[in-house]
């Protein structure tokens, strides 16, 4: 089964000027650690990067908004994975 990372425990520095490179580095680190460049692993890495953006941009005092965004990210990831599973389950059609 495809593993969904825990976004709620994500901690990110609020450093200035290097935000984009930090997020891209997080994606690269994730892909490197899994040793996979499949669509699934890249989708997971990009979703994790989006979670980093939520952590950085939504204040802690807006907990309900943060949780709603995390839930939306998780829902979108699950939906995408389900579509990939369905596509893989279909027999390949010959031309």
XYZ file of N, CA and C in Angstrom:
285
model
N 0.848 -1.196 0.000
C 0.000 0.000 0.000
C 0.879 1.240 0.000
N 0.426 2.228 -0.656
C 1.142 3.497 -0.759
C 1.092 4.220 0.580
N 2.220 4.615 1.084
C 2.287 5.270 2.391
C 2.098 6.779 2.241
N 1.240 7.327 3.087
C 1.018 8.767 3.091
C 1.773 9.349 4.277
N 2.671 10.310 4.020
C 3.461 10.880 5.109
C 2.605 11.673 6.089
N 3.119 11.821 7.295
C 2.396 12.580 8.312
C 2.756 14.052 8.188
N 1.842 14.843 7.651
C 2.091 16.265 7.448
C 1.993 17.043 8.747
N 1.152 16.578 9.641
C 0.874 17.337 10.851
C 2.104 17.452 11.757
N 3.047 16.577 11.586
C 4.245 16.620 12.419
C 5.415 17.291 11.705
N 5.143 17.851 10.535
C 6.183 18.497 9.746
C 6.656 19.779 10.424
N 7.953 19.929 10.549
C 8.510 21.160 11.109
C 9.416 21.781 10.059
N 9.220 23.054 9.835
C 9.985 23.757 8.808
C 10.488 25.069 9.374
N 11.699 25.402 9.012
C 12.287 26.691 9.356
C 11.559 27.808 8.633
N 11.405 28.946 9.274
C 10.807 30.093 8.587
C 11.899 31.009 8.043
N 13.018 30.439 7.628
C 14.115 31.222 7.100
C 13.693 32.079 5.918
N 14.335 33.198 5.752
C 13.961 34.089 4.650
C 14.934 33.928 3.498
N 14.436 34.127 2.293
C 15.286 34.106 1.111
C 15.624 32.732 0.593
N 15.500 31.698 1.418
C 15.870 30.355 0.986
C 14.689 29.397 1.022
N 13.486 29.938 1.112
C 12.301 29.103 1.248
C 12.143 28.139 0.081
N 12.223 28.650 -1.123
C 12.035 27.799 -2.296
C 13.093 26.710 -2.353
N 14.341 27.058 -2.112
C 15.390 26.041 -2.173
C 15.221 24.997 -1.072
N 14.721 25.413 0.093
C 14.490 24.441 1.170
C 13.396 23.449 0.800
N 12.335 23.963 0.180
C 11.244 23.067 -0.225
C 11.712 22.124 -1.323
N 12.417 22.656 -2.313
C 12.935 21.803 -3.379
C 13.929 20.779 -2.828
N 14.714 21.178 -1.850
C 15.649 20.241 -1.229
C 14.900 19.141 -0.480
N 13.793 19.508 0.181
C 12.976 18.508 0.878
C 12.419 17.484 -0.116
N 11.976 17.968 -1.283
C 11.485 17.055 -2.317
C 12.619 16.155 -2.795
N 13.763 16.746 -3.082
C 14.909 15.967 -3.556
C 15.363 14.947 -2.510
N 15.389 15.329 -1.250
C 15.780 14.412 -0.174
C 14.813 13.240 -0.080
N 13.530 13.535 -0.206
C 12.526 12.478 -0.135
C 12.716 11.477 -1.274
N 12.883 12.000 -2.485
C 13.068 11.126 -3.641
C 14.359 10.325 -3.493
N 15.413 10.970 -3.012
C 16.694 10.287 -2.817
C 16.574 9.186 -1.755
N 15.866 9.470 -0.672
C 15.767 8.487 0.409
C 14.941 7.273 -0.002
N 13.972 7.466 -0.881
C 13.157 6.333 -1.320
C 13.769 5.629 -2.526
N 14.760 6.262 -3.137
C 15.441 5.715 -4.321
C 14.455 5.419 -5.450
N 13.392 6.211 -5.500
C 12.392 6.006 -6.543
C 12.069 7.325 -7.220
N 11.848 7.242 -8.503
C 11.401 8.428 -9.234
C 10.102 8.101 -9.961
N 9.323 7.218 -9.370
C 8.035 6.878 -9.962
C 7.079 8.047 -9.779
N 6.004 8.029 -10.530
C 4.995 9.080 -10.402
C 4.488 9.129 -8.965
N 4.308 7.964 -8.362
C 3.813 7.919 -6.982
C 4.760 8.604 -6.014
N 6.037 8.303 -6.098
C 6.970 8.897 -5.143
C 7.122 10.399 -5.381
N 7.080 10.813 -6.644
C 7.153 12.249 -6.927
C 5.897 12.963 -6.440
N 4.743 12.333 -6.608
C 3.492 12.899 -6.114
C 3.534 13.034 -4.598
N 4.050 12.017 -3.939
C 4.174 12.053 -2.484
C 5.114 13.181 -2.060
N 6.231 13.314 -2.747
C 7.197 14.358 -2.406
C 6.617 15.751 -2.621
N 5.898 15.942 -3.709
C 5.299 17.251 -3.971
C 4.196 17.568 -2.963
N 3.462 16.559 -2.552
C 2.421 16.774 -1.536
C 3.062 17.151 -0.214
N 4.181 16.526 0.098
C 4.909 16.871 1.319
C 5.408 18.317 1.244
N 5.887 18.726 0.071
C 6.322 20.117 -0.098
C 5.149 21.079 0.092
N 3.981 20.701 -0.408
C 2.791 21.536 -0.201
C 2.457 21.630 1.277
N 2.641 20.535 2.003
C 2.404 20.559 3.453
C 3.374 21.510 4.138
N 4.609 21.556 3.675
C 5.579 22.508 4.220
C 5.063 23.934 4.042
N 4.501 24.212 2.867
C 3.974 25.553 2.620
C 2.828 25.894 3.565
N 1.989 24.913 3.853
C 0.891 25.140 4.800
C 1.455 25.464 6.176
N 2.444 24.693 6.599
C 3.046 24.910 7.917
C 3.635 26.306 8.012
N 4.273 26.747 6.942
C 4.931 28.047 6.947
C 3.931 29.200 6.859
N 2.901 29.043 6.049
C 2.031 30.172 5.725
C 0.764 30.306 6.552
N 0.358 29.263 7.254
C -0.870 29.354 8.042
C -0.480 29.415 9.518
N -0.807 30.511 10.182
C -0.422 30.674 11.585
C -0.991 29.574 12.481
N -0.255 29.235 13.529
C -0.687 28.181 14.447
C -2.017 28.501 15.104
N -2.316 29.787 15.277
C -3.577 30.144 15.925
C -4.780 29.915 15.003
N -4.526 29.577 13.755
C -5.612 29.241 12.822
C -5.625 27.735 12.611
N -5.650 27.012 13.714
C -5.561 25.558 13.698
C -6.602 24.906 12.782
N -7.829 25.404 12.833
C -8.890 24.812 12.015
C -8.563 24.937 10.520
N -8.038 26.077 10.116
C -7.667 26.273 8.715
C -6.518 25.343 8.327
N -5.545 25.219 9.226
C -4.415 24.317 8.956
C -4.902 22.885 8.779
N -5.756 22.436 9.693
C -6.259 21.061 9.630
C -7.054 20.834 8.346
N -7.852 21.830 7.948
C -8.632 21.698 6.717
C -7.710 21.571 5.506
N -6.635 22.346 5.480
C -5.687 22.248 4.370
C -4.969 20.904 4.362
N -4.580 20.410 5.539
C -3.941 19.098 5.615
C -4.899 18.008 5.134
N -6.156 18.107 5.557
C -7.151 17.123 5.136
C -7.338 17.154 3.622
N -7.346 18.345 3.046
C -7.495 18.481 1.593
C -6.290 17.881 0.861
N -5.092 18.128 1.365
C -3.893 17.543 0.763
C -3.966 16.021 0.803
N -4.330 15.485 1.950
C -4.406 14.039 2.101
C -5.481 13.448 1.191
N -6.624 14.109 1.104
C -7.708 13.651 0.243
C -7.274 13.643 -1.219
N -6.615 14.711 -1.650
C -6.142 14.790 -3.041
C -5.115 13.712 -3.336
N -4.228 13.455 -2.383
C -3.221 12.420 -2.591
C -3.876 11.047 -2.686
N -4.800 10.762 -1.792
C -5.502 9.470 -1.837
C -6.256 9.289 -3.159
N -6.913 10.353 -3.626
C -7.647 10.292 -4.884
C -6.695 10.006 -6.052
N -5.571 10.695 -6.085
C -4.597 10.486 -7.155
C -4.054 9.066 -7.145
N -3.779 8.552 -5.960
C -3.263 7.190 -5.840
C -4.321 6.185 -6.298
N -5.573 6.423 -5.935
C -6.657 5.530 -6.363
C -6.749 5.513 -7.885
N -6.645 6.681 -8.511
C -6.682 6.732 -9.974
C -5.518 5.959 -10.585
N -4.334 6.087 -9.992
C -3.174 5.352 -10.501
C -3.384 3.850 -10.338
N -3.922 3.427 -9.189
C -4.186 2.007 -8.954
C -5.178 1.460 -9.975
N -6.234 2.223 -10.249
C -7.231 1.796 -11.231
C -6.618 1.696 -12.622
N -5.777 2.653 -12.968
C -5.141 2.633 -14.291
C -4.209 1.436 -14.434
N -3.492 1.105 -13.354
C -2.577 -0.037 -13.397
C -3.338 -1.355 -13.445
N -4.538 -1.397 -12.870
C -5.317 -2.626 -12.825
C -5.954 -2.962 -14.168
N -6.170 -1.957 -15.007
C -6.780 -2.184 -16.319
C -5.760 -2.875 -17.223
N -6.221 -3.893 -17.966
C -5.290 -4.539 -18.911
C -4.899 -3.550 -20.007
N -3.660 -3.634 -20.403
C -3.181 -2.720 -21.451
C -3.838 -3.092 -22.776
N -4.367 -2.067 -23.419
C -5.035 -2.296 -24.697
C -4.012 -2.256 -25.822
N -4.167 -3.190 -26.732
C -3.264 -3.215 -27.877
C -3.754 -2.232 -28.931
N -2.799 -1.661 -29.676
C -3.152 -0.691 -30.730
C -3.694 -1.389 -31.937
